[in-house]
XYZ file of C-alpha atoms in Angstrom:
543
model
C 0.000 0.000 0.000
C 1.325 3.358 -1.013
C 2.094 6.133 1.481
C -0.711 8.283 0.082
C -3.296 5.512 0.522
C -2.192 5.077 4.141
C -2.761 8.777 4.796
C -6.232 8.659 3.220
C -7.151 5.628 5.323
C -5.950 7.417 8.475
C -7.943 10.532 7.622
C -11.089 8.454 7.051
C -10.650 6.765 10.428
C -10.148 10.132 12.180
C -13.216 11.551 10.431
C -15.282 8.562 11.478
C -14.119 8.927 15.076
C -14.906 12.663 15.073
C -18.349 11.967 13.637
C -19.039 9.461 16.405
C -17.906 12.047 19.013
C -20.233 14.680 17.530
C -23.161 12.235 17.592
C -22.449 11.427 21.228
C -22.331 15.146 22.050
C -25.620 15.752 20.229
C -27.297 12.853 22.055
C -25.957 14.181 25.366
C -27.346 17.668 24.662
C -30.734 16.281 23.639
C -30.889 14.098 26.734
C -30.011 17.128 28.852
C -32.659 19.209 27.112
C -35.268 16.489 27.694
C -34.260 16.301 31.364
C -34.859 20.060 31.614
C -38.220 19.803 29.810
C -36.541 21.690 26.973
C -37.610 19.243 24.220
C -37.577 20.141 20.573
C -40.823 20.794 18.696
C -42.197 17.789 16.911
C -40.646 17.283 13.530
C -37.776 19.709 14.214
C -34.190 18.548 14.474
C -30.916 20.427 14.880
C -28.204 19.947 12.340
C -24.524 20.638 12.834
C -24.713 24.061 11.148
C -27.661 25.322 13.227
C -26.766 28.383 15.384
C -29.170 27.191 18.052
C -27.084 24.051 18.499
C -24.016 26.233 19.129
C -25.941 28.041 21.849
C -26.993 24.804 23.497
C -23.461 23.497 23.421
C -21.990 26.674 25.019
C -19.529 25.552 27.720
C -20.290 28.578 29.867
C -23.994 27.800 29.902
C -23.368 24.175 30.714
C -21.128 25.154 33.643
C -23.745 27.626 34.883
C -26.524 25.054 34.655
C -24.498 22.476 36.539
C -23.666 25.019 39.234
C -27.295 26.151 39.635
C -28.433 22.533 40.000
C -26.199 22.268 43.090
C -28.506 23.657 45.752
C -25.830 23.657 48.426
C -23.511 25.739 46.239
C -26.347 28.142 45.413
C -27.043 28.522 49.132
C -23.379 29.377 49.659
C -23.530 31.944 46.860
C -26.606 33.553 48.428
C -24.791 33.764 51.769
C -21.810 35.452 50.095
C -24.064 37.969 48.355
C -25.710 38.747 51.691
C -22.295 39.212 53.324
C -21.204 41.662 50.639
C -24.465 43.583 50.905
C -24.189 43.605 54.693
C -20.593 44.881 54.639
C -20.572 47.364 51.767
C -24.172 48.521 51.411
C -24.925 48.300 55.133
C -21.768 50.225 56.015
C -22.841 53.013 53.649
C -26.368 53.186 55.095
C -25.577 53.030 58.808
C -25.915 56.414 60.592
C -22.849 55.736 62.761
C -19.160 55.960 61.969
C -16.685 53.104 62.122
C -14.855 54.538 65.160
C -17.698 56.639 66.618
C -17.738 56.427 70.416
C -20.937 56.665 72.459
C -21.196 57.939 76.019
C -23.560 57.687 78.935
C -23.908 59.410 82.285
C -23.312 57.132 85.217
C -23.573 57.721 88.962
C -20.068 56.972 90.140
C -18.283 57.176 93.460
C -14.971 58.837 92.622
C -12.091 59.839 94.854
C -12.392 63.602 95.293
C -9.900 64.504 98.021
C -7.774 63.130 100.855
C -7.332 64.360 104.431
C -4.730 63.621 107.092
C -4.588 64.820 110.684
C -1.257 66.578 111.103
C 0.741 65.377 114.129
C 4.229 66.354 112.994
C 6.072 69.626 112.629
C 5.935 71.225 109.206
C 8.725 73.596 108.249
C 8.499 76.862 106.315
C 11.663 78.566 105.009
C 12.257 82.268 104.402
C 15.916 81.911 103.450
C 17.943 79.489 101.372
C 20.207 78.755 104.354
C 17.244 77.088 106.079
C 17.665 73.961 103.966
C 16.383 70.485 104.631
C 19.573 69.717 106.598
C 19.061 72.780 108.813
C 15.414 71.778 109.287
C 16.518 68.342 110.465
C 18.920 69.947 112.939
C 16.132 72.240 114.165
C 13.861 69.248 114.752
C 16.662 67.551 116.706
C 17.118 70.707 118.814
C 13.367 70.828 119.537
C 13.408 67.189 120.582
C 16.371 67.717 122.952
C 15.189 71.063 124.326
C 18.087 73.106 122.924
C 17.781 76.754 121.952
C 20.733 76.881 119.560
C 22.248 74.599 116.931
C 24.823 74.776 114.178
C 24.805 73.519 110.648
C 27.622 73.825 108.107
C 29.350 76.562 110.040
C 26.216 78.679 110.559
C 24.715 79.331 114.005
C 20.950 79.265 114.423
C 18.772 80.390 117.319
C 15.638 78.481 118.237
C 12.699 80.313 119.870
C 9.740 78.435 121.332
C 6.455 80.286 120.907
C 4.354 77.324 122.064
C 4.551 73.550 122.021
C 3.125 73.683 118.491
C 5.131 76.594 117.103
C 8.866 77.407 116.909
C 10.849 80.008 115.005
C 14.425 79.767 113.742
C 16.652 82.850 113.493
C 20.041 83.591 111.998
C 21.905 86.793 112.770
C 18.770 88.157 114.427
C 16.531 87.503 111.398
C 13.760 84.869 111.367
C 14.573 82.519 108.463
C 12.121 79.716 109.157
C 9.580 78.149 111.467
C 8.119 74.842 112.564
C 4.378 74.546 113.160
C 1.652 71.993 113.761
C -1.233 74.066 112.384
C -2.005 74.118 108.661
C -2.513 77.413 106.822
C -5.329 77.413 104.240
C -6.347 80.345 102.051
C -9.923 81.262 101.285
C -9.324 82.153 97.636
C -7.556 79.967 95.109
C -4.038 81.062 94.282
C -3.609 83.338 97.318
C -0.280 83.350 99.142
C 0.289 86.247 101.529
C 3.895 85.323 102.209
C 6.088 84.100 105.045
C 5.747 87.173 107.267
C 1.942 86.952 107.176
C 1.932 83.266 108.044
C 4.540 83.741 110.788
C 2.544 86.496 112.487
C -0.702 84.561 112.068
C 0.756 81.470 113.765
C 2.069 83.588 116.639
C -1.254 85.343 117.144
C -3.156 82.060 117.051
C -1.022 80.199 119.624
C -0.870 83.253 121.886
C -4.645 83.911 121.586
C -3.911 87.399 120.258
C -7.037 88.739 118.464
C -5.159 90.831 115.867
C -1.810 91.434 114.187
C -0.293 93.728 111.603
C 1.782 92.845 108.544
C 3.091 95.431 106.066
C 0.694 98.053 107.360
C -2.383 95.838 107.029
C -4.442 94.903 110.077
C -5.771 91.383 110.440
C -8.036 89.759 113.008
C -8.047 86.118 114.050
C -10.724 84.337 116.081
C -10.511 81.312 118.354
C -11.366 78.951 115.491
C -8.386 80.186 113.458
C -10.239 82.285 110.873
C -8.126 85.248 109.730
C -9.924 88.286 108.317
C -9.042 91.642 106.834
C -11.677 94.321 107.148
C -14.254 91.677 108.068
C -13.510 89.531 105.005
C -11.945 86.089 105.679
C -8.645 85.605 103.865
C -7.284 82.436 105.519
C -7.976 79.884 108.219
C -6.001 77.414 110.355
C -6.802 73.838 111.304
C -5.092 70.549 112.188
C -5.912 68.719 108.960
C -4.016 68.541 105.669
C -6.700 68.438 102.978
C -5.643 68.001 99.363
C -7.844 67.586 96.249
C -7.272 64.668 93.888
C -6.928 66.959 90.873
C -4.505 69.855 91.058
C -6.927 72.187 89.272
C -9.589 71.695 91.940
C -9.940 74.141 94.847
C -11.442 73.129 98.158
C -13.352 76.027 99.657
C -13.294 76.982 103.318
C -16.932 75.968 103.777
C -16.315 72.562 102.228
C -13.270 71.913 104.418
C -15.191 72.973 107.522
C -17.984 70.513 106.656
C -15.390 67.784 106.132
C -13.545 68.468 109.407
C -16.845 68.535 111.289
C -17.845 65.177 109.789
C -14.431 63.633 110.548
C -14.451 64.795 114.176
C -18.019 63.510 114.558
C -16.843 60.148 113.161
C -19.428 60.288 110.384
C -19.166 58.220 107.186
C -20.732 60.760 104.821
C -21.805 64.370 104.478
C -23.560 66.535 101.910
C -22.515 69.898 100.543
C -24.109 72.289 98.080
C -21.589 73.406 95.480
C -21.276 76.750 93.742
C -23.467 75.410 90.926
C -26.351 74.973 93.374
C -26.258 71.164 93.144
C -26.131 69.164 96.358
C -23.402 66.533 96.271
C -22.982 63.581 98.574
C -19.536 62.661 99.856
C -18.514 59.452 101.565
C -15.597 59.294 104.022
C -13.376 56.211 104.168
C -10.984 56.097 107.125
C -7.662 54.274 106.975
C -6.578 53.655 110.594
C -3.094 52.526 109.572
C -2.155 55.974 108.275
C -4.841 57.908 110.161
C -6.015 59.393 106.861
C -9.344 59.744 105.121
C -10.330 59.354 101.476
C -13.274 61.497 100.443
C -15.332 60.098 97.554
C -17.845 62.145 95.591
C -20.945 60.656 94.020
C -21.828 62.442 90.794
C -23.061 61.888 87.286
C -19.986 61.186 85.217
C -19.783 61.068 81.426
C -18.223 57.708 80.612
C -17.903 55.391 77.611
C -21.105 53.469 76.992
C -19.220 50.180 77.239
C -20.855 46.769 76.898
C -24.330 48.236 76.478
C -26.938 45.540 75.858
C -28.737 45.392 72.486
C -31.371 48.113 72.203
C -33.294 50.100 69.595
C -30.349 52.512 69.288
C -27.717 49.778 69.141
C -29.195 46.584 67.715
C -26.172 44.510 68.722
C -25.083 46.580 71.711
C -21.697 48.256 72.117
C -18.174 46.966 72.690
C -15.625 47.790 75.376
C -14.788 51.071 73.637
C -18.413 52.220 73.545
C -18.728 51.709 69.762
C -21.765 50.353 67.965
C -21.199 46.633 67.372
C -23.387 46.368 64.269
C -21.522 49.208 62.556
C -18.163 47.724 63.522
C -19.242 44.377 62.054
C -20.226 46.039 58.771
C -16.931 47.866 58.402
C -15.056 44.824 59.672
C -16.620 42.738 56.910
C -15.189 45.127 54.334
C -11.680 44.663 55.688
C -11.916 40.871 56.023
C -13.432 40.363 52.555
C -11.048 42.794 50.831
C -8.014 41.218 52.483
C -9.160 37.769 51.330
C -9.552 38.909 47.718
C -6.313 40.906 47.558
C -4.224 38.164 49.140
C -5.578 35.513 46.776
C -5.145 37.875 43.816
C -1.472 38.373 44.681
C -0.979 34.626 45.168
C -2.807 33.881 41.921
C -0.702 36.304 39.846
C 2.578 35.023 41.263
C 1.430 31.412 41.026
C 0.323 31.711 37.396
C 3.578 33.353 36.362
C 5.883 30.966 38.192
C 3.808 27.842 37.525
C 3.314 28.754 33.870
C 7.021 29.266 33.308
C 7.920 26.049 35.116
C 5.301 23.926 33.333
C 5.934 25.247 29.852
C 9.718 25.341 29.732
C 10.494 22.403 32.028
C 14.117 21.379 32.487
C 16.276 23.337 34.885
C 13.736 26.179 35.002
C 11.092 23.766 36.252
C 13.513 22.339 38.800
C 14.481 25.815 40.041
C 10.874 26.980 40.438
C 9.818 23.778 42.183
C 12.722 23.964 44.636
C 11.743 27.580 45.308
C 8.174 26.458 45.979
C 9.438 23.818 48.390
C 11.394 26.489 50.248
C 8.217 28.550 50.650
C 6.347 25.445 51.818
C 8.997 24.936 54.504
C 8.807 28.525 55.789
C 7.070 28.540 59.229
C 4.506 31.140 58.253
C 2.808 31.541 61.636
C 5.982 32.301 63.652
C 7.169 34.546 60.823
C 3.901 36.502 60.843
C 4.069 36.822 64.632
C 7.616 38.198 64.428
C 6.694 40.639 61.668
C 3.632 41.778 63.615
C 5.714 42.352 66.747
C 8.283 44.278 64.689
C 5.572 46.537 63.248
C 4.244 47.116 66.775
C 7.705 48.165 67.908
C 8.107 50.542 64.963
C 4.570 51.926 65.497
C 3.593 51.373 61.877
C 0.534 53.336 60.778
C -2.622 51.119 60.841
C -3.329 51.797 57.145
C 0.183 50.851 56.040
C 0.100 47.872 58.381
C -2.993 46.544 56.624
C -1.313 46.770 53.205
C 1.829 45.103 54.554
C -0.312 42.291 55.935
C -1.932 41.663 52.540
C 1.410 41.701 50.727
C 3.024 39.309 53.206
C 0.130 36.838 53.156
C -0.040 36.936 49.359
C 3.714 36.465 48.976
C 3.683 33.478 51.326
C 0.755 31.772 49.562
C 1.733 31.634 45.886
C 3.588 28.288 45.998
C 0.443 26.150 46.100
C -1.024 27.984 43.129
C 2.242 27.519 41.211
C 2.101 23.744 41.780
C -1.486 23.627 40.491
C -0.760 25.677 37.364
C 2.432 23.732 36.607
C 0.640 20.378 36.800
C -2.128 21.470 34.481
C 0.210 23.035 31.942
C 2.410 19.925 31.853
C -0.580 17.977 30.574
C -1.914 20.695 28.297
C 1.303 21.596 26.516
C 1.376 18.169 24.794
C -2.037 18.683 23.204
C -2.388 19.054 19.427
C -3.562 22.666 19.548
C -0.343 23.634 21.322
C 1.642 22.059 18.512
C -0.482 24.142 16.129
C 0.305 27.370 18.032
C 3.993 26.590 17.777
C 3.680 25.827 14.072
C 1.937 29.145 13.423
C 4.793 31.004 15.066
C 3.010 32.446 18.144
C 5.321 33.870 20.807
C 5.887 31.998 24.038
C 4.071 34.674 26.019
C 0.964 34.378 23.834
C 1.063 30.586 23.943
C 1.065 30.638 27.738
C -1.328 33.534 28.399
C -3.787 33.041 25.520
C -3.912 29.263 25.194
C -2.584 27.541 28.293
C -3.716 29.810 31.150
C -7.370 30.079 29.924
C -7.589 26.299 29.968
C -6.261 26.255 33.532
C -8.611 29.029 34.740
C -11.384 26.675 35.932
C -9.014 24.998 38.362
C -7.531 28.383 39.353
C -10.988 29.843 40.039
C -11.919 26.896 42.230
C -8.616 27.122 44.121
C -8.937 30.882 44.642
C -12.546 30.611 45.783
C -11.723 28.011 48.404
C -8.506 29.816 49.372
C -10.250 33.088 50.262
C -11.921 31.375 53.219
C -8.545 30.248 54.514
C -7.143 33.765 54.207
C -10.062 35.178 56.198
C -9.365 32.615 58.937
C -5.656 33.546 58.937
C -6.387 37.283 59.118
C -8.889 36.724 61.917
C -6.365 34.669 63.872
C -3.648 37.312 63.500
C -6.051 40.097 64.477
C -7.213 38.059 67.469
C -3.581 37.816 68.572
C -3.183 41.571 68.121
C -0.864 41.174 65.118
C -3.259 41.924 62.279
C -5.555 44.855 61.570
C -5.177 47.558 64.213
C -7.528 50.107 65.740
C -9.305 52.247 64.562
C -9.943 49.867 61.644
C -12.292 47.012 62.395
C -12.092 43.440 61.208
C -14.024 40.435 62.378
C -10.848 39.090 63.932
C -9.907 42.114 66.041
C -13.534 42.492 67.140
C -13.302 39.059 68.746
C -9.861 39.900 70.185
C -11.523 42.212 72.715
C -12.828 39.121 74.511
C -9.881 38.456 76.799
C -11.719 37.997 80.084
C -13.950 35.078 81.060
C -16.487 37.487 82.611
C -16.880 39.355 79.316
C -16.994 36.062 77.419
C -19.904 34.796 79.528
C -21.938 37.968 80.076
C -21.471 39.990 76.890
C -22.257 37.487 74.147
C -23.007 40.226 71.593
C -19.303 41.154 71.565
C -18.130 37.870 70.036
C -20.964 35.602 68.828
C -22.026 37.844 65.860
C -18.437 38.283 64.626
C -17.680 34.591 65.052
C -20.886 33.664 63.240
C -20.036 35.946 60.313
C -16.583 34.371 59.980
C -18.117 30.895 60.126
C -20.803 31.653 57.527
C -18.426 33.438 55.135
C -15.756 30.740 55.187
C -18.400 28.007 54.885
C -20.032 29.835 51.956
C -16.728 30.180 50.117
C -16.058 26.451 50.570
C -19.544 25.541 49.344
C -19.202 27.783 46.292
C -15.763 26.347 45.599
C -17.065 22.787 45.759
C -19.962 23.708 43.485
C -17.691 25.345 40.927
C -15.359 22.358 40.956
C -18.268 20.019 40.194
C -19.617 22.398 37.544
C -16.307 22.657 35.683
C -15.654 18.916 35.894
C -18.883 16.823 35.966
C -16.818 13.664 36.457
C -16.214 14.792 40.057
C -19.777 13.656 40.839
C -19.126 10.078 39.763
């Protein structure tokens, strides 16, 4: 048999085989149409040149029909659509901001002031030579009954006015004193000087009704109130009373009410402030230090933390006083966007590296595969923890931190995609149509991107769809550990991270159950859609 006859025989056999394949495809389409109650009109048949047959045989439509028949996959798709609407549309419609803080007024018992009964000498200096060392020597002289003492070559004279008041002189000038009584001024910021206080102490211990300082006449009564022209300017008592806040001023009337309550051994007293509001104060005595803490009960503006679900906040508030529902909406944006961006980065790198390795083979394939194995061996979790701690130390901006997180996760996840693409291309590059592309002179880039990659896209789409769920889990885990998305941005992971106490975990369910449920539903939906797409692209997976 001649060579030409052999070729004709081979062509006839190939044509017969192709005809049989077309008949099988036609029968399959008709059976599928009958199963869908899409039967042909009586007496009408499709031929191979009919445009309607091309429409029926569309691969995209067949894939879509197979996917829609999978009710579980459709349910997953509906859940995903609802999640996107909840996150993006809901976040745009909510009246609250992502980091908006809410407040409430709460009746709280806060420390307002502290009081101590003075039983020790307090020293006042009028000269730099009366230093702390000289004061210590003066106290020693008082204790031993001396009238003179020396310190660093200087001689000092001690004068006893009473058991509670002493003066210290140097070269005939009073440079300091030691007293038991406490000087308090009526008006905030007043300080009438050392000479005034010295004369006031003397008059008080000697029961002298008046004294004169710098040409001004002052009177002092038995209770220690000092007045000028009938107007009180200062008063003396045995108690050191100090406010908690330095910008607060304790009036004479308030201190008198406090001292009266302390001496009467009462546990509380009331006082009407300058604003006309009556405040209640509780007194807590510490016998070890013989001091008293004065607590004030007042309406205080505080964060509306852990508020229960209500008509204003459907899912309550978190520990920062932020609306939980709004935080969940904005958190869904972050979690979903991170999943897509990370898988997009991994897909691009995987397609490039896997396509090069699968098409060229040889040492290029070996190099790329060894590189993939290196990435598989990288301990990603410890590495992410170290990188997160480093960014915390460097105080990286939360926005930049989020982009760094996506880049790192995407760069660490491309190896699996490269393996998938390489395996598919190894089988596809030996097909006849690839030999035809080479014979027509197409460039390597066009062969890979226009002919090989489109045939691998079904597997890539399935892999990406199922991989997004894993990325969301990874991001949530990192955010839960405090290494992912940072405040003020919200993600479902860092919302759950606020639950670090068993009391909060048990009593404030709205702070973690909704976020955990959204993560569960989203990841489950992505897996269901991925399974459905895998079955739709390859019907043999159902067998």
